C-alpha cells in the first residue's frame, strides 16, 4: 500500500487526507488553517470544496451551539446579524457578548421559537439571556424531557424554566439525576419529586456533598427521625438549602434556650419544618419579646411555641393588640386574663372574632352572667372555638338528663369539649346505674381505664390538676409524687408533646 502511495502526487495524498479526516462533509477550511497547508493542495485541478456556504449542511458541534465552521470575519458578520435579529424581537443581547452564538440566524430563531412554545416570553429571555446560548437539541430537549419524566407537567414547564432557567445548562446524567436520587434516598416519594422541585427548583443546582447533606445530618443529630426527613423535605424543601452554622443551628439553640427540650423541638420540626424559614433576628426574637410584653410568662413560652409554632412567624404585635382589645370589650376579660388565655390556647391570636362571639352569645342566651363567661373562657379557652350545635346538645343533656346547674359549667367549662355520644352519655349511664354522686370533672377528666378503676373503687379520690410545664425542668405531675425512674423519663417529653402538639 505504501508503494502505491509513493507513486501518487503528494498534493493528491494530502488533499485526500484533509478531505476525509480533518474536514469531513465538505466543510470549508478556515483562512488561518489554509495558510499552513501547501498551496498545491488547493490547486484548481483537485479542489473539492465549494465556496458557497449555503450548500453546507448544519451539524452538531461539541459546544452549546451548533452550525457551520466559520472564519473570524464570518463569525463577526453572523454575530451582528443575530444581535440585530434579537434586538428586533426586543431582546437585549448585551450579556451575550462573550457567549458563543450559533453560526446562522436560523438556528437562533429556532431557539427563540422553541422557548416561546414552552411558555416563555421575551421578558423572560431578557431576565436571563444566557438561555439563548443553549442548543435546542443538545441542551433544552434532553433537560425538558427528563423534567417531564420526573413529574414536572408540560403545562407548567414554562413556569419552571422561568423560575430556574439555569437548569437548561445542566447535564442530565451528571447533575440532575444524582439530585433526584438523593431526594429518593431521603424517602421523598417518587410522585412528590416534581412537586418538591417546583417549590424549590434551585435544588437541581446543589452539590450533594454540600449544604443538603449537612443540613440533613444536623436535623437527625438533634432527634429528627430519619424516616421523617422525606415528609419534611416534601412539606418544606428549602431546609436542604439552609446552612447549618448560620441558619438552622442558631434557631434550634434559641428555641432550646426558651425551655423547649430537643426531643419536643425535633417532633415540632417534623410537623412544622417551615419554622426554620423564619428569620431569627428579624422575626422570631421580636415575636417572643412581644409575647412577653403582652403578659405571657417566660416559663410558659415553651408551651406556647410547642402548641402553635406558627406564632413565631406571624405579625404577633398587631394580632395580639387586636385580640386583646376585643376580649376586653366583648368578653370583659382584662389583659392579665387575656395573657392566661394565650398561654393555654395561643391559636386564638389567629382566630376570627366572629367565630369567637358565637359560643359566647350562646352562653349568654342560656342565662350565664358575663363575669362567669369570662371566667369560663380564661379557664378553658377552647370554648371560643367550639361549634354552637355541639354546645347546644351538651347543654341540653346537662340540664334535662343530668339535672345539673350552670354553676357546675362555670367550675368545669371543659365539659363542652368532650364528646356527648362517645364519653358523656356512656359514663353517665354507668354511674347512674351504680348510684354514684360525682362532679363533672371527676367522671370526664380521665382515661377509659382510669374511669373503670374509679367505678370499681369504694371511694372517690381527690381530683388532681393536670400536668404543667416548667422552664428548664421536668414535667411535674401533681398527685403522682411516687414515680419510678423509668416512668419519670417516659412522662417527661412525651406527655408534654401529647398535651401540646396534639392541639
Tab-separated table of C-alpha atoms in Angstrom:
chain	number	residue	atom	x	y	z
A	1	UNK	CA	0.000	0.000	0.000
A	2	UNK	CA	2.808	2.398	0.907
A	3	UNK	CA	4.419	1.779	-2.527
A	4	UNK	CA	1.228	2.753	-4.279
A	5	UNK	CA	1.018	5.986	-2.351
A	6	UNK	CA	4.600	6.862	-3.273
A	7	UNK	CA	3.685	6.817	-6.936
A	8	UNK	CA	0.875	9.319	-6.416
A	9	UNK	CA	1.473	13.068	-6.369
A	10	UNK	CA	1.983	14.470	-2.859
A	11	UNK	CA	-0.812	17.044	-3.260
A	12	UNK	CA	-3.327	14.246	-4.066
A	13	UNK	CA	-2.466	12.301	-0.882
A	14	UNK	CA	-2.639	15.365	1.369
A	15	UNK	CA	-5.848	16.520	-0.243
A	16	UNK	CA	-7.466	13.118	0.319
A	17	UNK	CA	-6.337	13.114	3.954
A	18	UNK	CA	-7.675	16.570	4.763
A	19	UNK	CA	-10.897	15.925	2.929
A	20	UNK	CA	-11.709	12.654	4.701
A	21	UNK	CA	-10.136	13.014	8.171
A	22	UNK	CA	-9.831	16.613	9.243
A	23	UNK	CA	-12.653	18.366	7.338
A	24	UNK	CA	-15.482	15.885	6.746
A	25	UNK	CA	-18.726	16.620	4.965
A	26	UNK	CA	-17.184	19.208	2.599
A	27	UNK	CA	-16.706	21.844	5.301
A	28	UNK	CA	-14.791	24.920	4.123
A	29	UNK	CA	-11.348	25.486	5.627
A	30	UNK	CA	-10.615	28.495	7.790
A	31	UNK	CA	-8.196	31.005	6.246
A	32	UNK	CA	-5.758	30.671	9.170
A	33	UNK	CA	-5.545	26.917	8.572
A	34	UNK	CA	-5.306	27.325	4.846
A	35	UNK	CA	-2.107	29.391	5.155
A	36	UNK	CA	-0.425	26.479	6.913
A	37	UNK	CA	-1.199	23.938	4.141
A	38	UNK	CA	0.795	23.787	0.872
A	39	UNK	CA	-0.819	25.806	-1.920
A	40	UNK	CA	-0.670	22.799	-4.226
A	41	UNK	CA	-3.424	21.153	-2.232
A	42	UNK	CA	-5.810	23.857	-3.290
A	43	UNK	CA	-4.947	23.738	-6.989
A	44	UNK	CA	-7.926	24.071	-9.328
A	45	UNK	CA	-7.408	20.574	-10.659
A	46	UNK	CA	-8.084	18.799	-7.328
A	47	UNK	CA	-10.048	21.298	-5.180
A	48	UNK	CA	-13.202	19.665	-3.864
A	49	UNK	CA	-14.566	22.403	-1.544
A	50	UNK	CA	-17.241	24.851	-2.635
A	51	UNK	CA	-17.177	28.497	-1.649
A	52	UNK	CA	-20.968	28.643	-1.422
A	53	UNK	CA	-21.751	28.469	2.306
A	54	UNK	CA	-25.425	27.790	1.644
A	55	UNK	CA	-24.553	24.270	0.485
A	56	UNK	CA	-23.052	23.269	3.852
A	57	UNK	CA	-25.395	21.126	5.938
A	58	UNK	CA	-25.759	22.253	9.585
A	59	UNK	CA	-24.404	19.751	12.101
A	60	UNK	CA	-23.985	19.474	15.824
A	61	UNK	CA	-20.853	20.995	17.314
A	62	UNK	CA	-19.296	19.841	20.601
A	63	UNK	CA	-20.358	23.089	22.317
A	64	UNK	CA	-23.644	24.610	23.440
A	65	UNK	CA	-24.256	25.909	19.899
A	66	UNK	CA	-24.230	24.245	16.540
A	67	UNK	CA	-23.750	25.392	12.967
A	68	UNK	CA	-21.071	25.543	10.303
A	69	UNK	CA	-17.363	26.205	10.767
A	70	UNK	CA	-16.673	29.876	10.098
A	71	UNK	CA	-13.695	32.140	9.908
A	72	UNK	CA	-13.229	35.157	12.116
A	73	UNK	CA	-14.857	37.554	9.674
A	74	UNK	CA	-17.791	35.243	9.053
A	75	UNK	CA	-18.323	34.863	12.793
A	76	UNK	CA	-18.367	38.610	13.309
A	77	UNK	CA	-20.848	39.066	10.498
A	78	UNK	CA	-23.085	36.288	11.870
A	79	UNK	CA	-22.938	37.758	15.379
A	80	UNK	CA	-24.018	41.173	14.079
A	81	UNK	CA	-26.907	39.625	12.145
A	82	UNK	CA	-28.032	37.572	15.161
A	83	UNK	CA	-27.812	40.543	17.530
A	84	UNK	CA	-29.891	42.642	15.114
A	85	UNK	CA	-32.469	39.853	14.974
A	86	UNK	CA	-32.658	39.698	18.784
A	87	UNK	CA	-32.941	43.480	19.074
A	88	UNK	CA	-35.840	43.467	16.623
A	89	UNK	CA	-37.586	40.973	18.928
A	90	UNK	CA	-36.983	43.210	21.927
A	91	UNK	CA	-34.193	41.095	23.436
A	92	UNK	CA	-31.146	42.992	24.696
A	93	UNK	CA	-28.104	40.944	23.618
A	94	UNK	CA	-25.522	42.745	25.788
A	95	UNK	CA	-24.968	39.740	28.095
A	96	UNK	CA	-24.315	37.532	25.078
A	97	UNK	CA	-21.141	39.427	24.199
A	98	UNK	CA	-18.792	36.729	25.493
A	99	UNK	CA	-21.081	33.815	24.701
A	100	UNK	CA	-20.604	31.591	21.681
A	101	UNK	CA	-23.569	32.093	19.386
A	102	UNK	CA	-24.826	29.850	16.585
A	103	UNK	CA	-23.404	30.356	13.120
A	104	UNK	CA	-26.680	31.345	11.473
A	105	UNK	CA	-29.660	33.422	12.439
A	106	UNK	CA	-31.934	30.475	11.562
A	107	UNK	CA	-30.545	28.497	14.493
A	108	UNK	CA	-31.137	31.383	16.896
A	109	UNK	CA	-34.640	31.806	15.524
A	110	UNK	CA	-35.273	28.133	16.213
A	111	UNK	CA	-34.163	28.581	19.847
A	112	UNK	CA	-36.332	31.628	20.435
A	113	UNK	CA	-39.421	29.996	18.924
A	114	UNK	CA	-38.867	26.799	20.903
A	115	UNK	CA	-38.603	28.711	24.186
A	116	UNK	CA	-41.765	30.609	23.320
A	117	UNK	CA	-43.598	27.362	22.629
A	118	UNK	CA	-42.937	26.081	26.169
A	119	UNK	CA	-44.399	29.282	27.636
A	120	UNK	CA	-41.508	31.729	27.963
A	121	UNK	CA	-41.856	35.331	26.875
A	122	UNK	CA	-39.439	37.934	25.539
A	123	UNK	CA	-39.353	39.439	29.044
A	124	UNK	CA	-38.289	36.059	30.449
A	125	UNK	CA	-35.472	35.872	27.933
A	126	UNK	CA	-34.372	39.386	28.863
A	127	UNK	CA	-34.311	38.312	32.512
A	128	UNK	CA	-31.875	35.523	31.669
A	129	UNK	CA	-30.475	35.989	28.134
A	130	UNK	CA	-27.938	33.198	28.635
A	131	UNK	CA	-30.681	30.661	27.925
A	132	UNK	CA	-30.284	31.658	24.272
A	133	UNK	CA	-26.847	30.077	24.346
A	134	UNK	CA	-28.352	26.613	24.907
A	135	UNK	CA	-28.724	24.283	21.949
A	136	UNK	CA	-32.246	23.005	21.402
A	137	UNK	CA	-31.044	19.529	20.509
A	138	UNK	CA	-28.153	19.171	22.937
A	139	UNK	CA	-29.391	21.071	25.994
A	140	UNK	CA	-33.025	22.101	26.046
A	141	UNK	CA	-34.799	18.993	24.752
A	142	UNK	CA	-32.882	16.472	26.950
A	143	UNK	CA	-33.408	18.608	30.076
A	144	UNK	CA	-37.113	19.183	29.449
A	145	UNK	CA	-37.630	15.523	28.648
A	146	UNK	CA	-36.075	14.482	31.955
A	147	UNK	CA	-38.010	17.072	33.948
A	148	UNK	CA	-41.248	15.802	32.452
A	149	UNK	CA	-40.210	12.246	33.266
A	150	UNK	CA	-39.742	13.031	36.986
A	151	UNK	CA	-43.113	14.725	37.320
A	152	UNK	CA	-42.968	18.317	36.039
A	153	UNK	CA	-46.124	18.756	33.988
A	154	UNK	CA	-45.627	20.010	30.458
A	155	UNK	CA	-48.208	22.736	31.041
A	156	UNK	CA	-46.058	24.101	33.879
A	157	UNK	CA	-42.699	23.655	32.186
A	158	UNK	CA	-42.503	27.301	31.172
A	159	UNK	CA	-43.105	28.418	34.754
A	160	UNK	CA	-40.425	26.029	35.982
A	161	UNK	CA	-37.834	27.326	33.483
A	162	UNK	CA	-38.843	30.894	34.286
A	163	UNK	CA	-38.121	30.278	37.980
A	164	UNK	CA	-34.850	28.447	37.386
A	165	UNK	CA	-33.550	28.973	33.818
A	166	UNK	CA	-30.051	27.794	34.818
A	167	UNK	CA	-31.329	24.222	34.612
A	168	UNK	CA	-31.060	24.448	30.809
A	169	UNK	CA	-27.259	24.420	31.130
A	170	UNK	CA	-27.271	21.295	33.318
A	171	UNK	CA	-26.188	17.827	32.297
A	172	UNK	CA	-28.972	15.324	32.845
A	173	UNK	CA	-26.662	12.459	33.763
A	174	UNK	CA	-24.008	14.369	35.723
A	175	UNK	CA	-26.134	16.951	37.581
A	176	UNK	CA	-29.877	16.259	37.514
A	177	UNK	CA	-30.054	12.503	38.023
A	178	UNK	CA	-27.847	12.495	41.186
A	179	UNK	CA	-30.045	15.147	42.856
A	180	UNK	CA	-33.211	13.166	42.151
A	181	UNK	CA	-31.576	10.002	43.503
A	182	UNK	CA	-30.556	11.942	46.623
A	183	UNK	CA	-34.162	13.040	47.202
A	184	UNK	CA	-35.411	9.487	46.773
A	185	UNK	CA	-32.776	8.396	49.276
A	186	UNK	CA	-34.316	10.791	51.806
A	187	UNK	CA	-37.652	8.956	51.425
A	188	UNK	CA	-39.256	11.609	49.250
A	189	UNK	CA	-41.978	9.731	47.406
A	190	UNK	CA	-41.485	9.301	43.672
A	191	UNK	CA	-44.760	11.063	42.893
A	192	UNK	CA	-43.693	14.005	45.065
A	193	UNK	CA	-40.360	14.693	43.313
A	194	UNK	CA	-41.949	17.018	40.770
A	195	UNK	CA	-43.847	18.877	43.499
A	196	UNK	CA	-40.668	19.353	45.556
A	197	UNK	CA	-38.683	20.640	42.591
A	198	UNK	CA	-41.446	23.000	41.533
A	199	UNK	CA	-41.402	24.551	45.005
A	200	UNK	CA	-37.620	24.778	45.131
A	201	UNK	CA	-36.101	24.252	41.654
A	202	UNK	CA	-32.698	25.536	42.842
A	203	UNK	CA	-32.178	22.099	44.404
A	204	UNK	CA	-31.115	20.897	40.967
A	205	UNK	CA	-28.057	23.124	41.182
A	206	UNK	CA	-26.849	21.985	44.622
A	207	UNK	CA	-23.889	19.712	45.255
A	208	UNK	CA	-24.777	16.541	47.116
A	209	UNK	CA	-21.791	16.703	49.439
A	210	UNK	CA	-22.525	20.317	50.417
A	211	UNK	CA	-25.405	22.049	52.173
A	212	UNK	CA	-28.005	19.344	51.503
A	213	UNK	CA	-26.095	16.588	53.272
A	214	UNK	CA	-25.011	18.707	56.248
A	215	UNK	CA	-28.499	20.075	56.939
A	216	UNK	CA	-29.993	16.581	56.929
A	217	UNK	CA	-27.228	15.245	59.183
A	218	UNK	CA	-27.741	18.051	61.714
A	219	UNK	CA	-31.523	17.578	61.870
A	220	UNK	CA	-31.046	13.881	62.553
A	221	UNK	CA	-28.473	14.697	65.244
A	222	UNK	CA	-30.983	16.767	67.258
A	223	UNK	CA	-33.532	13.956	67.246
A	224	UNK	CA	-35.475	14.216	63.985
A	225	UNK	CA	-36.427	10.709	62.871
A	226	UNK	CA	-34.616	9.813	59.608
A	227	UNK	CA	-37.861	8.469	58.200
A	228	UNK	CA	-39.478	11.881	58.693
A	229	UNK	CA	-36.841	13.736	56.666
A	230	UNK	CA	-38.643	12.843	53.429
A	231	UNK	CA	-42.018	14.272	54.533
A	232	UNK	CA	-40.213	17.335	55.926
A	233	UNK	CA	-38.489	17.933	52.577
A	234	UNK	CA	-41.792	17.432	50.750
A	235	UNK	CA	-43.504	19.968	53.000
A	236	UNK	CA	-40.643	22.496	53.082
A	237	UNK	CA	-37.783	21.631	50.687
A	238	UNK	CA	-35.947	24.870	51.496
A	239	UNK	CA	-34.359	23.212	54.543
A	240	UNK	CA	-31.971	21.460	52.131
A	241	UNK	CA	-30.581	24.829	51.089
A	242	UNK	CA	-30.108	26.183	54.623
A	243	UNK	CA	-26.651	26.379	56.125
A	244	UNK	CA	-26.381	24.679	59.486
A	245	UNK	CA	-23.985	27.156	61.106
A	246	UNK	CA	-25.729	30.358	60.082
A	247	UNK	CA	-29.421	29.387	59.862
A	248	UNK	CA	-30.570	26.095	61.381
A	249	UNK	CA	-28.379	25.777	64.481
A	250	UNK	CA	-28.920	29.353	65.749
A	251	UNK	CA	-32.719	28.852	65.586
A	252	UNK	CA	-32.507	25.487	67.334
A	253	UNK	CA	-30.220	26.854	70.060
A	254	UNK	CA	-32.516	29.821	70.678
A	255	UNK	CA	-35.661	27.697	70.969
A	256	UNK	CA	-33.886	25.299	73.313
A	257	UNK	CA	-32.831	28.284	75.426
A	258	UNK	CA	-36.540	29.143	75.839
A	259	UNK	CA	-37.043	25.796	77.546
A	260	UNK	CA	-38.170	23.541	74.695
A	261	UNK	CA	-36.465	20.127	75.071
A	262	UNK	CA	-34.685	18.959	71.936
A	263	UNK	CA	-36.894	15.892	71.680
A	264	UNK	CA	-40.028	18.032	71.546
A	265	UNK	CA	-38.342	20.509	69.215
A	266	UNK	CA	-37.493	17.630	66.878
A	267	UNK	CA	-41.137	16.466	66.883
A	268	UNK	CA	-42.224	20.043	66.249
A	269	UNK	CA	-39.896	20.440	63.278
A	270	UNK	CA	-41.049	17.125	61.818
A	271	UNK	CA	-44.576	18.553	61.554
A	272	UNK	CA	-43.723	22.246	61.074
A	273	UNK	CA	-40.431	22.338	59.167
A	274	UNK	CA	-41.229	25.820	57.867
A	275	UNK	CA	-40.348	27.227	61.300
A	276	UNK	CA	-36.723	27.041	60.177
A	277	UNK	CA	-37.582	29.504	57.419
A	278	UNK	CA	-38.380	32.297	59.880
A	279	UNK	CA	-35.645	34.877	60.305
A	280	UNK	CA	-34.199	34.603	63.811
A	281	UNK	CA	-33.241	38.244	64.339
A	282	UNK	CA	-35.983	39.899	62.297
A	283	UNK	CA	-38.975	37.707	63.191
A	284	UNK	CA	-38.536	35.039	65.889
A	285	UNK	CA	-36.844	37.052	68.634
A	286	UNK	CA	-39.079	40.143	68.196
A	287	UNK	CA	-42.182	37.929	68.350
A	288	UNK	CA	-41.008	36.215	71.537
A	289	UNK	CA	-40.273	39.606	73.117
A	290	UNK	CA	-43.731	40.760	72.040
A	291	UNK	CA	-45.379	37.783	73.747
A	292	UNK	CA	-43.586	38.653	76.978
A	293	UNK	CA	-44.627	42.307	76.686
A	294	UNK	CA	-48.289	41.204	76.486
A	295	UNK	CA	-48.023	39.343	79.771
A	296	UNK	CA	-47.072	35.837	78.660
A	297	UNK	CA	-44.865	34.365	81.391
A	298	UNK	CA	-41.383	33.321	80.300
A	299	UNK	CA	-41.885	29.873	81.775
A	300	UNK	CA	-44.941	29.457	79.545
A	301	UNK	CA	-43.195	30.453	76.304
A	302	UNK	CA	-42.037	26.916	75.546
A	303	UNK	CA	-45.581	25.552	75.884
A	304	UNK	CA	-46.992	28.373	73.733
A	305	UNK	CA	-44.485	27.726	70.928
A	306	UNK	CA	-44.897	23.954	71.093
A	307	UNK	CA	-48.672	24.299	70.773
A	308	UNK	CA	-48.589	26.844	67.969
A	309	UNK	CA	-45.184	27.075	66.209
A	310	UNK	CA	-46.641	29.408	63.576
A	311	UNK	CA	-46.767	32.146	66.202
A	312	UNK	CA	-43.032	32.626	65.669
A	313	UNK	CA	-43.629	33.920	62.151
A	314	UNK	CA	-46.886	35.862	62.481
A	315	UNK	CA	-47.273	39.651	62.857
A	316	UNK	CA	-47.779	38.980	66.555
A	317	UNK	CA	-47.917	42.554	67.818
A	318	UNK	CA	-50.765	43.535	65.514
A	319	UNK	CA	-52.730	40.354	66.171
A	320	UNK	CA	-52.299	40.449	69.949
A	321	UNK	CA	-53.268	44.122	70.107
A	322	UNK	CA	-56.453	43.486	68.140
A	323	UNK	CA	-57.464	40.383	70.102
A	324	UNK	CA	-56.649	41.872	73.495
A	325	UNK	CA	-58.883	44.866	72.775
A	326	UNK	CA	-61.656	42.577	71.512
A	327	UNK	CA	-61.514	40.295	74.575
A	328	UNK	CA	-61.627	43.289	76.891
A	329	UNK	CA	-64.510	44.962	75.066
A	330	UNK	CA	-66.744	41.997	74.227
A	331	UNK	CA	-65.832	39.330	76.782
A	332	UNK	CA	-64.858	41.581	79.737
A	333	UNK	CA	-61.500	39.815	80.072
A	334	UNK	CA	-58.686	42.029	81.348
A	335	UNK	CA	-55.131	41.955	79.864
A	336	UNK	CA	-53.883	39.580	82.539
A	337	UNK	CA	-56.727	37.149	81.844
A	338	UNK	CA	-56.064	37.501	78.107
A	339	UNK	CA	-52.412	36.515	78.696
A	340	UNK	CA	-53.557	33.356	80.513
A	341	UNK	CA	-55.867	32.580	77.580
A	342	UNK	CA	-52.966	32.866	75.112
A	343	UNK	CA	-50.789	30.630	77.312
A	344	UNK	CA	-53.408	27.887	77.192
A	345	UNK	CA	-54.504	28.340	73.583
A	346	UNK	CA	-52.152	30.535	71.501
A	347	UNK	CA	-54.124	29.746	68.334
A	348	UNK	CA	-56.564	32.425	69.487
A	349	UNK	CA	-54.258	35.110	68.061
A	350	UNK	CA	-55.358	33.968	64.589
A	351	UNK	CA	-58.986	33.108	65.377
A	352	UNK	CA	-61.651	35.150	63.641
A	353	UNK	CA	-63.531	37.396	66.059
A	354	UNK	CA	-66.928	36.457	64.637
A	355	UNK	CA	-66.132	32.812	65.395
A	356	UNK	CA	-65.228	33.718	68.980
A	357	UNK	CA	-68.510	35.568	69.533
A	358	UNK	CA	-70.834	32.708	68.535
A	359	UNK	CA	-70.223	30.391	71.527
A	360	UNK	CA	-70.096	33.423	73.839
A	361	UNK	CA	-73.517	34.578	72.626
A	362	UNK	CA	-74.850	31.040	73.123
A	363	UNK	CA	-73.738	31.008	76.766
A	364	UNK	CA	-75.255	34.436	77.336
A	365	UNK	CA	-78.501	33.206	75.863
A	366	UNK	CA	-78.578	30.404	78.446
A	367	UNK	CA	-78.596	32.991	81.220
A	368	UNK	CA	-74.963	32.728	82.282
A	369	UNK	CA	-73.654	36.116	83.534
A	370	UNK	CA	-70.888	37.844	81.573
A	371	UNK	CA	-68.497	37.623	84.536
A	372	UNK	CA	-68.926	33.855	84.704
A	373	UNK	CA	-68.472	33.518	80.942
A	374	UNK	CA	-65.197	35.427	81.258
A	375	UNK	CA	-64.045	33.010	83.979
A	376	UNK	CA	-65.026	30.038	81.806
A	377	UNK	CA	-63.078	31.354	78.808
A	378	UNK	CA	-59.964	32.067	80.872
A	379	UNK	CA	-60.140	28.587	82.390
A	380	UNK	CA	-60.920	26.807	79.098
A	381	UNK	CA	-60.154	28.982	76.034
A	382	UNK	CA	-61.156	26.109	73.727
A	383	UNK	CA	-64.760	27.188	74.357
A	384	UNK	CA	-64.471	30.049	71.875
A	385	UNK	CA	-63.530	27.647	69.070
A	386	UNK	CA	-66.433	25.201	69.545
A	387	UNK	CA	-69.420	24.835	67.236
A	388	UNK	CA	-72.649	26.118	68.716
A	389	UNK	CA	-74.636	22.996	67.756
A	390	UNK	CA	-72.195	20.833	69.738
A	391	UNK	CA	-72.555	23.103	72.762
A	392	UNK	CA	-76.355	23.037	72.455
A	393	UNK	CA	-76.567	19.266	72.606
A	394	UNK	CA	-74.219	19.079	75.557
A	395	UNK	CA	-76.025	21.838	77.444
A	396	UNK	CA	-79.495	20.322	76.996
A	397	UNK	CA	-78.271	16.900	78.147
A	398	UNK	CA	-76.708	18.519	81.208
A	399	UNK	CA	-79.958	20.282	82.123
A	400	UNK	CA	-82.582	17.705	81.129
A	401	UNK	CA	-80.893	14.372	81.857
A	402	UNK	CA	-78.215	15.135	84.426
A	403	UNK	CA	-80.219	17.867	86.207
A	404	UNK	CA	-77.128	19.991	86.813
A	405	UNK	CA	-76.894	23.747	87.251
A	406	UNK	CA	-74.945	26.149	85.074
A	407	UNK	CA	-72.720	26.840	88.066
A	408	UNK	CA	-71.097	23.451	87.502
A	409	UNK	CA	-70.312	24.560	83.962
A	410	UNK	CA	-68.602	27.652	85.346
A	411	UNK	CA	-66.466	25.405	87.557
A	412	UNK	CA	-65.761	22.884	84.766
A	413	UNK	CA	-66.224	24.551	81.344
A	414	UNK	CA	-64.172	21.721	79.774
A	415	UNK	CA	-67.459	19.766	79.807
A	416	UNK	CA	-68.287	21.185	76.369
A	417	UNK	CA	-65.044	19.846	74.872
A	418	UNK	CA	-65.954	16.170	75.468
A	419	UNK	CA	-67.979	14.092	73.014
A	420	UNK	CA	-71.563	13.703	74.102
A	421	UNK	CA	-72.158	10.371	72.397
A	422	UNK	CA	-68.837	8.605	72.997
A	423	UNK	CA	-67.937	9.825	76.505
A	424	UNK	CA	-70.563	11.814	78.421
A	425	UNK	CA	-73.648	9.635	77.857
A	426	UNK	CA	-71.991	6.202	78.314
A	427	UNK	CA	-70.196	7.217	81.501
A	428	UNK	CA	-73.216	8.974	82.950
A	429	UNK	CA	-75.328	5.860	82.379
A	430	UNK	CA	-72.829	3.614	84.212
A	431	UNK	CA	-72.582	5.997	87.149
A	432	UNK	CA	-76.367	6.387	87.354
A	433	UNK	CA	-76.839	2.612	87.473
A	434	UNK	CA	-74.445	2.415	90.437
A	435	UNK	CA	-75.985	5.430	92.154
A	436	UNK	CA	-72.672	7.270	92.439
A	437	UNK	CA	-72.688	11.032	93.039
A	438	UNK	CA	-69.941	12.791	91.149
A	439	UNK	CA	-68.669	16.073	89.795
A	440	UNK	CA	-68.307	16.775	86.099
A	441	UNK	CA	-64.515	16.832	86.291
A	442	UNK	CA	-64.335	13.553	88.225
A	443	UNK	CA	-66.133	11.430	85.653
A	444	UNK	CA	-64.936	13.138	82.473
A	445	UNK	CA	-61.332	14.216	83.012
A	446	UNK	CA	-59.747	10.750	82.939
A	447	UNK	CA	-58.997	7.901	80.543
A	448	UNK	CA	-61.365	4.991	79.988
A	449	UNK	CA	-59.133	2.702	82.041
A	450	UNK	CA	-58.992	5.195	84.903
A	451	UNK	CA	-62.765	5.599	84.770
A	452	UNK	CA	-63.299	1.831	85.092
A	453	UNK	CA	-60.966	1.777	88.079
A	454	UNK	CA	-62.995	4.535	89.682
A	455	UNK	CA	-66.191	2.574	89.132
A	456	UNK	CA	-64.726	-0.417	90.972
A	457	UNK	CA	-63.330	1.642	93.847
A	458	UNK	CA	-65.092	2.060	97.174
A	459	UNK	CA	-64.197	5.737	97.408
A	460	UNK	CA	-63.815	8.818	95.238
A	461	UNK	CA	-60.246	10.084	95.169
A	462	UNK	CA	-59.388	13.763	95.232
A	463	UNK	CA	-59.268	15.326	91.781
A	464	UNK	CA	-55.781	16.259	90.638
A	465	UNK	CA	-54.531	19.078	88.494
A	466	UNK	CA	-53.247	18.249	85.002
A	467	UNK	CA	-49.540	18.265	84.144
A	468	UNK	CA	-47.690	21.580	83.985
A	469	UNK	CA	-44.551	22.535	82.090
A	470	UNK	CA	-41.732	24.354	83.851
A	471	UNK	CA	-38.828	26.146	82.204
A	472	UNK	CA	-35.663	24.049	82.227
A	473	UNK	CA	-37.075	21.316	84.430
A	474	UNK	CA	-39.034	18.095	84.479
A	475	UNK	CA	-42.744	17.801	83.843
A	476	UNK	CA	-44.449	17.937	87.231
A	477	UNK	CA	-47.423	15.667	87.820
A	478	UNK	CA	-49.348	16.798	90.925
A	479	UNK	CA	-50.860	13.864	92.791
A	480	UNK	CA	-48.297	11.426	91.362
A	481	UNK	CA	-45.254	12.107	93.501
A	482	UNK	CA	-44.192	8.457	93.622
A	483	UNK	CA	-42.709	7.652	90.217
A	484	UNK	CA	-40.091	5.145	89.212
A	485	UNK	CA	-37.122	6.348	87.172
A	486	UNK	CA	-38.482	4.709	84.033
A	487	UNK	CA	-41.919	6.259	84.484
A	488	UNK	CA	-40.387	9.662	85.138
A	489	UNK	CA	-38.254	9.505	81.997
A	490	UNK	CA	-41.184	8.397	79.896
A	491	UNK	CA	-43.537	11.056	81.194
A	492	UNK	CA	-41.178	13.965	80.625
A	493	UNK	CA	-41.109	14.927	76.960
A	494	UNK	CA	-43.687	12.525	75.613
A	495	UNK	CA	-46.521	13.707	77.897
A	496	UNK	CA	-45.759	17.332	77.128
A	497	UNK	CA	-45.786	16.567	73.424
A	498	UNK	CA	-49.126	14.771	73.655
A	499	UNK	CA	-50.559	17.605	75.725
A	500	UNK	CA	-49.425	20.428	73.472
A	501	UNK	CA	-48.713	19.462	69.883
A	502	UNK	CA	-51.883	17.352	69.673
A	503	UNK	CA	-53.812	20.633	69.737
